[in-house]
Amino acid sequence: MTEIPKESKTDSRITKRLCEIVGEKNATDMKHIRYAYSYDLSFVKPKLPDYVVMPTSVEQVQGIMKFANQEKISVTPFTAGSNIGGLCIPENGGILLDMKRMDKIIRIDEESHYTIIEPGVSHAKLASALAKYNLRWSWPVGPPSGSVSSNALCHGIGGLSGRYGLNSEEITSMEVVLPTGELVRVGSCAIQEDAWHSCMPLPRVDGLFTGWLGTTGVITKIGVRIHPMPPILKVFTTSTQTLGHMASYLRTLGNYEICDDLTSVSWWLSQVPIPYPYKPKPDDAPEWVSFATTFSWTQKEQEAREEIWKMVVDEEIKKGSSLEETDYPEEALKARTQLPSQIVGSTKNYTKQAGAGISWPGTFTPLNRWEPIYDEWKKILIARNLSPSVRVTNYRGVHYGMLRAMIPFPKKDPEPIENARQAIVECLKVDLDHGGIPYKPPVDFGLEINKRAHPGYVELLKKVKHMLDPNDIMNTGKLAL
Amino acid sequence: MKWNIPSLEELEDVIWKCTACGNCKTAYDFGPPPFYGEICPAGVEYGFDGNMASKGKIAFARGILDGELEWTQDFVDAIYKCTVCGGCQNQCELDHKPFIPEIIEAMRRKAVADGVGPMPTQKVIAQSMRSFDNPYQGPRRVRTDWTRPFKKAKNPIKNIMKKDAPILYYVGCTGAFNLPVRNLPVATASIFQKLGLDFGILGENEICCGSTAMRLGDAEEFKRVAETNLKIFKDLHDNHGVETIITSCAGCYRAIKKDYSLLDEYEDLLDGIQIIHTTDFLFNYFKEGKMKFTKELPWKVTYHDPCHTGRHLISFDIDEDGSKQWKGSYLGKSEDNCLYDIPREMLKAIPGIDFREMERIGSNSYCCGGGGGVMTGYGDWAAKNAGLRIQEGLDTGAEQMISICPFCHYNLNEGSKRIQSNMKLYDLVELIDMAL
Ligand SMILES: Cc1cc2nc3c(=O)[nH]c(=O)nc-3n(C[C@H](O)[C@H](O)[C@H](O)COP(=O)(O)OP(=O)(O)OC[C@H]3O[C@@H](n4cnc5c(N)ncnc54)[C@H](O)[C@@H]3O)c2cc1C
Ligand code: SF4
Ligand code: SF4
């Protein structure tokens, strides 16, 4: 791993001021503490922050931002750092703003189905609180200790995205500290202090903070929609020999919008863990397996869903598909349908064999481009002795197609990391050239995106960023602009 | 004697298994219903990711190994700000899981070997161990003070060196020297007498099990007392008829069962001797109907699972030769040795007991905050953390908190005082003694 700069830019005057803002116990420039924030699980090169600060109130966040802006010190917001894209690795050093101590669930509105939470609230914490009301959120297949708000901010996806779309679409209101320290609100809470139910019908200024990877402001409260939890879970599992057949099945079933999650994974990703290095798939195993998660209120509703599913299967088989009803590997299925999941959360299913590293080319790619891209990815990955452990999912019916390869690698030595990085960037270029868009992009991806972007788009990004963050202090460098 | 206590360098490969996923930072279980709880006392108090859970500790270990982190006073302090409770370990599913406490202690061993550890307040323990063979600076003769009431009542406790017995009651330093928990050996011996057992103690010849030294990274001191103890145990077996060693201290139990087993000659030295915790031992009598609770205790109680009789006794299945998955793969765990159900079963069997369960129990029990040298090194934090646990107990409506570890008992008592609660602390044996 290593390659951390030996020189530190810490300045005791700055540490002292930060301590005055958040208290002695919540700010530090001690190297061992900074070191623990210098890397994550991805291939992104480690970088040390110069200070770590844990605010406990909105006023403290404002104090930090005003001071940082005045001193032109970079600030990288952090909740759990599990984003798999090096998004919390401070490219430019500066202050690592660890928000975990702001972790209150402020309200669960059981009638209007939304919750107001602080950024430090984890999926685990919210899951246990919501369960008391028989409510749920679209839990990602990630660590239960990860933050709900950071997931929503970064266009995260979860177990209900098949039905409701991205988690950012579930945001109902936000309170944000701007890079210059002012406090703003967006959504209904901007009009009436206590109203957190909807971003619409106002102008969508929440878009100034979603998908910006913590570069435009620090979210201090967020309202998100929550959903009732029907009691009957039925998961339909199938397999096909080709991604083309699988994509067709997912499209046809997706049309009916009856699934909370409609996902398929290649044989390599259905293994717990993903084989590292690459090993060939047994000849008799299907290349693609899928699960379709449905929740129903009554037995009759479940039967109706099953009827639709059977109809779809028949339709696909008539088309000559290799589709079959199949058992999905048990532990892998548990990991993906019992959310939040400790199995996935602890990365057991991804990197237990490889050790320490995971990165992905994670993209939104229309369903009709999946197969040609997968064919190319497979060649790239196998050539580098990496498993083509690929996932495809439909979100919001058939609207967004997600295509992603989860690539584990060991991190003790630099070579395997670089091998994975090169493979992933190569895969990403293929996807971009087919019209896909990477999500939660590390800087390496950002460079590739911006290279292809319309110049007007890049200029607009720069203008918005400059308007909100005139001194470019927030998560500096992360947008690769 | 040949010990297999790994150095930090020897653990490097497993240290590089951690993904920094942070799953270990909170306790979580899918359920349903889902369970969530804070699990890391160090994280709760100090908060930075480095301080928190195995994610943080492994970051420190990596920093040392890749030469990025050099010892500073603050860094040494940070590696001792951990109760080595294993709460984080319970959340991890990767191949280094079985080694997580080992990694933390290997860093401490390195600090001690490099002359920078343990913390100054903890050094007193090491000195006391060397001078008095116990961590409490207690003169040897004080070890038997707790036996006086038995002498007075004309029921003296056997000195096993003088009179043979099949059972050695290994009292442990905390019960013997620590006044607030001294009723623990008294109650234990009283029960044994009520059951008519033939047992003895080592008295002034008992020396520390070495647990505290090991937890602090003082491997040399640990080895010294462990080797002496093992030789004594063998002698007792060979020459004084001892077949069973009972300990009522979770720390001693863990040390003799687990830490001592790092010695090549362990099996030989303990051949023919059963090591058992009082709770487990008494459970056999209870099960067979030989120990009947006749008196009523109309108490509202909750039970605190000590780390050392719980998580620390989990056994891990590792693919040693690579025949099942790959060499070194963590295959699964067994909680068969963990004393989770036994104490609860006995407690609930006492007439009149109204048992209340806390949220964080069993392998997700929240550490009292006293282990890993924290009570000596950071008494204030230990008591503060114990206060949090006491509050969890109070939230159940319980008025007494029961445990089976004198260390937890002492620290939780401090916590109760600190938050000015009326929660009273008892060891299970105290209740059993009252109910017999
Ligand atoms: C094995 C595994 C599987 C995963 N699966 C999924 C999945 O299925 N779906 C999914 O969406 N994600 C997934 N993730 C990614 C991640 O775990 C989740 O998205 C998680 O909720 C992110 O939360 P975090 O606390 O780790 O965020 P962090 O990594 O700490 O932060 C993410 C981003 O948000 C910014 N940020 C943090 N706090 C603030 C704030 N208060 N204001 C402004 N910006 C802020 C950060 O700067 C960073 O850019 C997975 C991760 C792992 C390790
Ligand atoms: S110790 Fe285990 S659970 Fe914790 S960060 Fe490392 S891999 Fe994840
Ligand atoms: S052993 Fe306990 S105190 Fe230490 S890091 Fe793990 S959970 Fe925290």
PDB file of N, CA and C in Angstrom, chain B residues 20-92:
ATOM      1  N   ALA B  20     -10.925  -2.785   5.876  1.00  0.00           N
ATOM      2  CA  ALA B  20     -11.302  -1.456   6.399  1.00  0.00           C
ATOM      3  C   ALA B  20     -12.770  -1.164   6.095  1.00  0.00           C
ATOM      4  N   CYS B  21     -13.583  -2.217   6.041  1.00  0.00           N
ATOM      5  CA  CYS B  21     -15.004  -2.029   5.713  1.00  0.00           C
ATOM      6  C   CYS B  21     -15.753  -1.348   6.850  1.00  0.00           C
ATOM      7  N   GLY B  22     -15.224  -1.470   8.070  1.00  0.00           N
ATOM      8  CA  GLY B  22     -15.858  -0.811   9.209  1.00  0.00           C
ATOM      9  C   GLY B  22     -17.052  -1.565   9.777  1.00  0.00           C
ATOM     10  N   ASN B  23     -17.254  -2.782   9.319  1.00  0.00           N
ATOM     11  CA  ASN B  23     -18.362  -3.578   9.833  1.00  0.00           C
ATOM     12  C   ASN B  23     -18.234  -3.800  11.339  1.00  0.00           C
ATOM     13  N   CYS B  24     -16.981  -3.774  11.810  1.00  0.00           N
ATOM     14  CA  CYS B  24     -16.726  -4.065  13.222  1.00  0.00           C
ATOM     15  C   CYS B  24     -17.066  -2.898  14.136  1.00  0.00           C
ATOM     16  N   LYS B  25     -17.464  -1.759  13.566  1.00  0.00           N
ATOM     17  CA  LYS B  25     -17.659  -0.584  14.413  1.00  0.00           C
ATOM     18  C   LYS B  25     -18.961  -0.618  15.209  1.00  0.00           C
ATOM     19  N   THR B  26     -19.944  -1.389  14.717  1.00  0.00           N
ATOM     20  CA  THR B  26     -21.192  -1.500  15.468  1.00  0.00           C
ATOM     21  C   THR B  26     -21.630  -2.962  15.469  1.00  0.00           C
ATOM     22  N   ALA B  27     -22.377  -3.318  16.507  1.00  0.00           N
ATOM     23  CA  ALA B  27     -22.927  -4.676  16.534  1.00  0.00           C
ATOM     24  C   ALA B  27     -24.238  -4.657  15.769  1.00  0.00           C
ATOM     25  N   TYR B  28     -24.402  -5.639  14.921  1.00  0.00           N
ATOM     26  CA  TYR B  28     -25.612  -5.683  14.116  1.00  0.00           C
ATOM     27  C   TYR B  28     -25.972  -7.133  13.837  1.00  0.00           C
ATOM     28  N   ASP B  29     -27.265  -7.388  13.837  1.00  0.00           N
ATOM     29  CA  ASP B  29     -27.725  -8.711  13.455  1.00  0.00           C
ATOM     30  C   ASP B  29     -29.026  -8.533  12.686  1.00  0.00           C
ATOM     31  N   PHE B  30     -29.164  -9.230  11.585  1.00  0.00           N
ATOM     32  CA  PHE B  30     -30.337  -9.060  10.736  1.00  0.00           C
ATOM     33  C   PHE B  30     -31.640  -9.368  11.475  1.00  0.00           C
ATOM     34  N   GLY B  31     -31.567 -10.340  12.366  1.00  0.00           N
ATOM     35  CA  GLY B  31     -32.791 -10.728  13.063  1.00  0.00           C
ATOM     36  C   GLY B  31     -33.635 -11.667  12.223  1.00  0.00           C
ATOM     37  N   PRO B  32     -34.878 -11.365  11.866  1.00  0.00           N
ATOM     38  CA  PRO B  32     -35.629 -10.195  12.297  1.00  0.00           C
ATOM     39  C   PRO B  32     -36.182 -10.355  13.721  1.00  0.00           C
ATOM     40  N   PRO B  33     -36.379  -9.249  14.458  1.00  0.00           N
ATOM     41  CA  PRO B  33     -36.122  -7.883  14.034  1.00  0.00           C
ATOM     42  C   PRO B  33     -34.639  -7.551  14.101  1.00  0.00           C
ATOM     43  N   PRO B  34     -34.228  -6.550  13.332  1.00  0.00           N
ATOM     44  CA  PRO B  34     -32.805  -6.208  13.325  1.00  0.00           C
ATOM     45  C   PRO B  34     -32.327  -5.701  14.687  1.00  0.00           C
ATOM     46  N   PHE B  35     -31.109  -6.089  15.017  1.00  0.00           N
ATOM     47  CA  PHE B  35     -30.505  -5.636  16.276  1.00  0.00           C
ATOM     48  C   PHE B  35     -29.339  -4.712  15.961  1.00  0.00           C
ATOM     49  N   TYR B  36     -29.265  -3.613  16.687  1.00  0.00           N
ATOM     50  CA  TYR B  36     -28.148  -2.690  16.535  1.00  0.00           C
ATOM     51  C   TYR B  36     -27.650  -2.278  17.909  1.00  0.00           C
ATOM     52  N   GLY B  37     -26.351  -2.137  18.072  1.00  0.00           N
ATOM     53  CA  GLY B  37     -25.833  -1.619  19.337  1.00  0.00           C
ATOM     54  C   GLY B  37     -24.406  -1.153  19.189  1.00  0.00           C
ATOM     55  N   GLU B  38     -24.039  -0.158  19.999  1.00  0.00           N
ATOM     56  CA  GLU B  38     -22.628   0.237  20.063  1.00  0.00           C
ATOM     57  C   GLU B  38     -21.876  -0.953  20.646  1.00  0.00           C
ATOM     58  N   ILE B  39     -20.686  -1.240  20.139  1.00  0.00           N
ATOM     59  CA  ILE B  39     -19.990  -2.425  20.636  1.00  0.00           C
ATOM     60  C   ILE B  39     -18.579  -2.113  21.123  1.00  0.00           C
ATOM     61  N   CYS B  40     -18.022  -0.980  20.699  1.00  0.00           N
ATOM     62  CA  CYS B  40     -16.617  -0.703  21.037  1.00  0.00           C
ATOM     63  C   CYS B  40     -16.503   0.389  22.097  1.00  0.00           C
ATOM     64  N   PRO B  41     -16.138   0.010  23.319  1.00  0.00           N
ATOM     65  CA  PRO B  41     -15.993   1.025  24.368  1.00  0.00           C
ATOM     66  C   PRO B  41     -14.993   2.120  23.983  1.00  0.00           C
ATOM     67  N   ALA B  42     -13.909   1.735  23.322  1.00  0.00           N
ATOM     68  CA  ALA B  42     -12.900   2.733  22.940  1.00  0.00           C
ATOM     69  C   ALA B  42     -13.475   3.696  21.911  1.00  0.00           C
ATOM     70  N   GLY B  43     -14.254   3.159  20.993  1.00  0.00           N
ATOM     71  CA  GLY B  43     -14.873   4.007  19.979  1.00  0.00           C
ATOM     72  C   GLY B  43     -15.894   4.946  20.588  1.00  0.00           C
ATOM     73  N   VAL B  44     -16.676   4.432  21.517  1.00  0.00           N
ATOM     74  CA  VAL B  44     -17.699   5.259  22.163  1.00  0.00           C
ATOM     75  C   VAL B  44     -17.024   6.439  22.864  1.00  0.00           C
ATOM     76  N   GLU B  45     -15.897   6.187  23.512  1.00  0.00           N
ATOM     77  CA  GLU B  45     -15.253   7.243  24.289  1.00  0.00           C
ATOM     78  C   GLU B  45     -14.400   8.171  23.428  1.00  0.00           C
ATOM     79  N   TYR B  46     -13.614   7.594  22.528  1.00  0.00           N
ATOM     80  CA  TYR B  46     -12.612   8.426  21.839  1.00  0.00           C
ATOM     81  C   TYR B  46     -12.999   8.761  20.395  1.00  0.00           C
ATOM     82  N   GLY B  47     -13.809   7.918  19.781  1.00  0.00           N
ATOM     83  CA  GLY B  47     -14.503   8.293  18.545  1.00  0.00           C
ATOM     84  C   GLY B  47     -13.757   8.271  17.225  1.00  0.00           C
ATOM     85  N   PHE B  48     -12.505   8.663  17.206  1.00  0.00           N
ATOM     86  CA  PHE B  48     -11.800   8.671  15.921  1.00  0.00           C
ATOM     87  C   PHE B  48     -11.714   7.240  15.383  1.00  0.00           C
ATOM     88  N   ASP B  49     -11.649   7.104  14.069  1.00  0.00           N
ATOM     89  CA  ASP B  49     -11.636   5.750  13.503  1.00  0.00           C
ATOM     90  C   ASP B  49     -10.444   4.919  13.985  1.00  0.00           C
ATOM     91  N   GLY B  50      -9.314   5.562  14.234  1.00  0.00           N
ATOM     92  CA  GLY B  50      -8.148   4.832  14.734  1.00  0.00           C
ATOM     93  C   GLY B  50      -8.408   4.203  16.086  1.00  0.00           C
ATOM     94  N   ASN B  51      -9.201   4.901  16.899  1.00  0.00           N
ATOM     95  CA  ASN B  51      -9.507   4.376  18.231  1.00  0.00           C
ATOM     96  C   ASN B  51     -10.566   3.294  18.178  1.00  0.00           C
ATOM     97  N   MET B  52     -11.251   3.233  17.056  1.00  0.00           N
ATOM     98  CA  MET B  52     -12.481   2.463  17.027  1.00  0.00           C
ATOM     99  C   MET B  52     -12.319   1.067  16.436  1.00  0.00           C
ATOM    100  N   ALA B  53     -12.690   0.076  17.204  1.00  0.00           N
ATOM    101  CA  ALA B  53     -12.846  -1.296  16.730  1.00  0.00           C
ATOM    102  C   ALA B  53     -11.579  -1.833  16.053  1.00  0.00           C
ATOM    103  N   SER B  54     -11.718  -3.011  15.477  1.00  0.00           N
ATOM    104  CA  SER B  54     -10.535  -3.624  14.858  1.00  0.00           C
ATOM    105  C   SER B  54     -10.118  -2.854  13.609  1.00  0.00           C
ATOM    106  N   LYS B  55     -11.057  -2.146  12.984  1.00  0.00           N
ATOM    107  CA  LYS B  55     -10.668  -1.331  11.831  1.00  0.00           C
ATOM    108  C   LYS B  55      -9.513  -0.398  12.238  1.00  0.00           C
ATOM    109  N   GLY B  56      -9.694   0.274  13.366  1.00  0.00           N
ATOM    110  CA  GLY B  56      -8.688   1.230  13.828  1.00  0.00           C
ATOM    111  C   GLY B  56      -7.415   0.552  14.292  1.00  0.00           C
ATOM    112  N   LYS B  57      -7.579  -0.549  15.039  1.00  0.00           N
ATOM    113  CA  LYS B  57      -6.398  -1.206  15.593  1.00  0.00           C
ATOM    114  C   LYS B  57      -5.539  -1.792  14.475  1.00  0.00           C
ATOM    115  N   ILE B  58      -6.219  -2.291  13.444  1.00  0.00           N
ATOM    116  CA  ILE B  58      -5.463  -2.866  12.330  1.00  0.00           C
ATOM    117  C   ILE B  58      -4.767  -1.752  11.545  1.00  0.00           C
ATOM    118  N   ALA B  59      -5.394  -0.596  11.484  1.00  0.00           N
ATOM    119  CA  ALA B  59      -4.720   0.544  10.847  1.00  0.00           C
ATOM    120  C   ALA B  59      -3.419   0.843  11.597  1.00  0.00           C
ATOM    121  N   PHE B  60      -3.484   0.839  12.909  1.00  0.00           N
ATOM    122  CA  PHE B  60      -2.264   1.085  13.702  1.00  0.00           C
ATOM    123  C   PHE B  60      -1.205   0.022  13.387  1.00  0.00           C
ATOM    124  N   ALA B  61      -1.661  -1.233  13.353  1.00  0.00           N
ATOM    125  CA  ALA B  61      -0.713  -2.329  13.112  1.00  0.00           C
ATOM    126  C   ALA B  61      -0.058  -2.171  11.741  1.00  0.00           C
ATOM    127  N   ARG B  62      -0.864  -1.800  10.752  1.00  0.00           N
ATOM    128  CA  ARG B  62      -0.295  -1.606   9.415  1.00  0.00           C
ATOM    129  C   ARG B  62       0.707  -0.457   9.410  1.00  0.00           C
ATOM    130  N   GLY B  63       0.335   0.605  10.119  1.00  0.00           N
ATOM    131  CA  GLY B  63       1.221   1.766  10.184  1.00  0.00           C
ATOM    132  C   GLY B  63       2.577   1.410  10.779  1.00  0.00           C
ATOM    133  N   ILE B  64       2.542   0.549  11.795  1.00  0.00           N
ATOM    134  CA  ILE B  64       3.807   0.129  12.420  1.00  0.00           C
ATOM    135  C   ILE B  64       4.601  -0.714  11.422  1.00  0.00           C
ATOM    136  N   LEU B  65       3.897  -1.661  10.802  1.00  0.00           N
ATOM    137  CA  LEU B  65       4.599  -2.598   9.918  1.00  0.00           C
ATOM    138  C   LEU B  65       5.143  -1.922   8.666  1.00  0.00           C
ATOM    139  N   ASP B  66       4.409  -0.952   8.118  1.00  0.00           N
ATOM    140  CA  ASP B  66       4.947  -0.325   6.905  1.00  0.00           C
ATOM    141  C   ASP B  66       5.843   0.880   7.222  1.00  0.00           C
ATOM    142  N   GLY B  67       6.128   1.052   8.498  1.00  0.00           N
ATOM    143  CA  GLY B  67       7.109   2.065   8.886  1.00  0.00           C
ATOM    144  C   GLY B  67       6.566   3.484   8.894  1.00  0.00           C
ATOM    145  N   GLU B  68       5.260   3.646   8.692  1.00  0.00           N
ATOM    146  CA  GLU B  68       4.675   4.991   8.690  1.00  0.00           C
ATOM    147  C   GLU B  68       4.488   5.537  10.096  1.00  0.00           C
ATOM    148  N   LEU B  69       4.229   4.645  11.024  1.00  0.00           N
ATOM    149  CA  LEU B  69       3.959   5.107  12.388  1.00  0.00           C
ATOM    150  C   LEU B  69       5.094   4.716  13.323  1.00  0.00           C
ATOM    151  N   GLU B  70       5.646   5.727  13.940  1.00  0.00           N
ATOM    152  CA  GLU B  70       6.677   5.472  14.948  1.00  0.00           C
ATOM    153  C   GLU B  70       6.075   5.727  16.312  1.00  0.00           C
ATOM    154  N   TRP B  71       6.680   5.109  17.306  1.00  0.00           N
ATOM    155  CA  TRP B  71       6.128   5.282  18.656  1.00  0.00           C
ATOM    156  C   TRP B  71       6.195   6.741  19.084  1.00  0.00           C
ATOM    157  N   THR B  72       5.082   7.250  19.542  1.00  0.00           N
ATOM    158  CA  THR B  72       5.055   8.515  20.276  1.00  0.00           C
ATOM    159  C   THR B  72       4.255   8.187  21.527  1.00  0.00           C
ATOM    160  N   GLN B  73       4.324   9.082  22.492  1.00  0.00           N
ATOM    161  CA  GLN B  73       3.586   8.818  23.732  1.00  0.00           C
ATOM    162  C   GLN B  73       2.090   8.644  23.438  1.00  0.00           C
ATOM    163  N   ASP B  74       1.587   9.504  22.548  1.00  0.00           N
ATOM    164  CA  ASP B  74       0.153   9.457  22.228  1.00  0.00           C
ATOM    165  C   ASP B  74      -0.220   8.172  21.496  1.00  0.00           C
ATOM    166  N   PHE B  75       0.686   7.709  20.665  1.00  0.00           N
ATOM    167  CA  PHE B  75       0.398   6.494  19.904  1.00  0.00           C
ATOM    168  C   PHE B  75       0.375   5.289  20.847  1.00  0.00           C
ATOM    169  N   VAL B  76       1.347   5.226  21.743  1.00  0.00           N
ATOM    170  CA  VAL B  76       1.357   4.122  22.714  1.00  0.00           C
ATOM    171  C   VAL B  76       0.058   4.174  23.524  1.00  0.00           C
ATOM    172  N   ASP B  77      -0.287   5.379  23.937  1.00  0.00           N
ATOM    173  CA  ASP B  77      -1.525   5.582  24.686  1.00  0.00           C
ATOM    174  C   ASP B  77      -2.714   5.009  23.903  1.00  0.00           C
ATOM    175  N   ALA B  78      -2.746   5.287  22.597  1.00  0.00           N
ATOM    176  CA  ALA B  78      -3.891   4.843  21.774  1.00  0.00           C
ATOM    177  C   ALA B  78      -3.985   3.319  21.705  1.00  0.00           C
ATOM    178  N   ILE B  79      -2.841   2.638  21.677  1.00  0.00           N
ATOM    179  CA  ILE B  79      -2.960   1.172  21.582  1.00  0.00           C
ATOM    180  C   ILE B  79      -3.355   0.536  22.926  1.00  0.00           C
ATOM    181  N   TYR B  80      -3.183   1.298  23.991  1.00  0.00           N
ATOM    182  CA  TYR B  80      -3.654   0.780  25.289  1.00  0.00           C
ATOM    183  C   TYR B  80      -5.082   1.207  25.604  1.00  0.00           C
ATOM    184  N   LYS B  81      -5.615   2.105  24.794  1.00  0.00           N
ATOM    185  CA  LYS B  81      -7.010   2.523  25.007  1.00  0.00           C
ATOM    186  C   LYS B  81      -7.934   1.528  24.303  1.00  0.00           C
ATOM    187  N   CYS B  82      -7.923   0.330  24.794  1.00  0.00           N
ATOM    188  CA  CYS B  82      -8.737  -0.734  24.204  1.00  0.00           C
ATOM    189  C   CYS B  82      -8.884  -1.803  25.275  1.00  0.00           C
ATOM    190  N   THR B  83     -10.090  -2.269  25.494  1.00  0.00           N
ATOM    191  CA  THR B  83     -10.303  -3.248  26.562  1.00  0.00           C
ATOM    192  C   THR B  83     -10.063  -4.682  26.080  1.00  0.00           C
ATOM    193  N   VAL B  84      -9.632  -4.824  24.825  1.00  0.00           N
ATOM    194  CA  VAL B  84      -9.425  -6.141  24.204  1.00  0.00           C
ATOM    195  C   VAL B  84     -10.641  -7.037  24.490  1.00  0.00           C
ATOM    196  N   CYS B  85     -11.802  -6.443  24.315  1.00  0.00           N
ATOM    197  CA  CYS B  85     -13.039  -7.156  24.672  1.00  0.00           C
ATOM    198  C   CYS B  85     -13.497  -8.107  23.573  1.00  0.00           C
ATOM    199  N   GLY B  86     -13.005  -7.881  22.355  1.00  0.00           N
ATOM    200  CA  GLY B  86     -13.390  -8.768  21.257  1.00  0.00           C
ATOM    201  C   GLY B  86     -14.761  -8.448  20.662  1.00  0.00           C
ATOM    202  N   GLY B  87     -15.364  -7.359  21.069  1.00  0.00           N
ATOM    203  CA  GLY B  87     -16.670  -6.994  20.505  1.00  0.00           C
ATOM    204  C   GLY B  87     -16.574  -6.753  19.010  1.00  0.00           C
ATOM    205  N   CYS B  88     -15.499  -6.119  18.611  1.00  0.00           N
ATOM    206  CA  CYS B  88     -15.283  -5.846  17.185  1.00  0.00           C
ATOM    207  C   CYS B  88     -15.053  -7.157  16.427  1.00  0.00           C
ATOM    208  N   GLN B  89     -14.292  -8.033  17.047  1.00  0.00           N
ATOM    209  CA  GLN B  89     -13.955  -9.314  16.414  1.00  0.00           C
ATOM    210  C   GLN B  89     -15.225 -10.075  16.037  1.00  0.00           C
ATOM    211  N   ASN B  90     -16.226  -9.947  16.876  1.00  0.00           N
ATOM    212  CA  ASN B  90     -17.459 -10.697  16.645  1.00  0.00           C
ATOM    213  C   ASN B  90     -18.191 -10.259  15.376  1.00  0.00           C
ATOM    214  N   GLN B  91     -17.896  -9.066  14.877  1.00  0.00           N
ATOM    215  CA  GLN B  91     -18.616  -8.558  13.699  1.00  0.00           C
ATOM    216  C   GLN B  91     -17.900  -8.917  12.392  1.00  0.00           C
ATOM    217  N   CYS B  92     -16.613  -9.224  12.493  1.00  0.00           N
ATOM    218  CA  CYS B  92     -15.814  -9.433  11.280  1.00  0.00           C
ATOM    219  C   CYS B  92     -16.013 -10.857  10.755  1.00  0.00           C
TER     220      CYS B  92
END
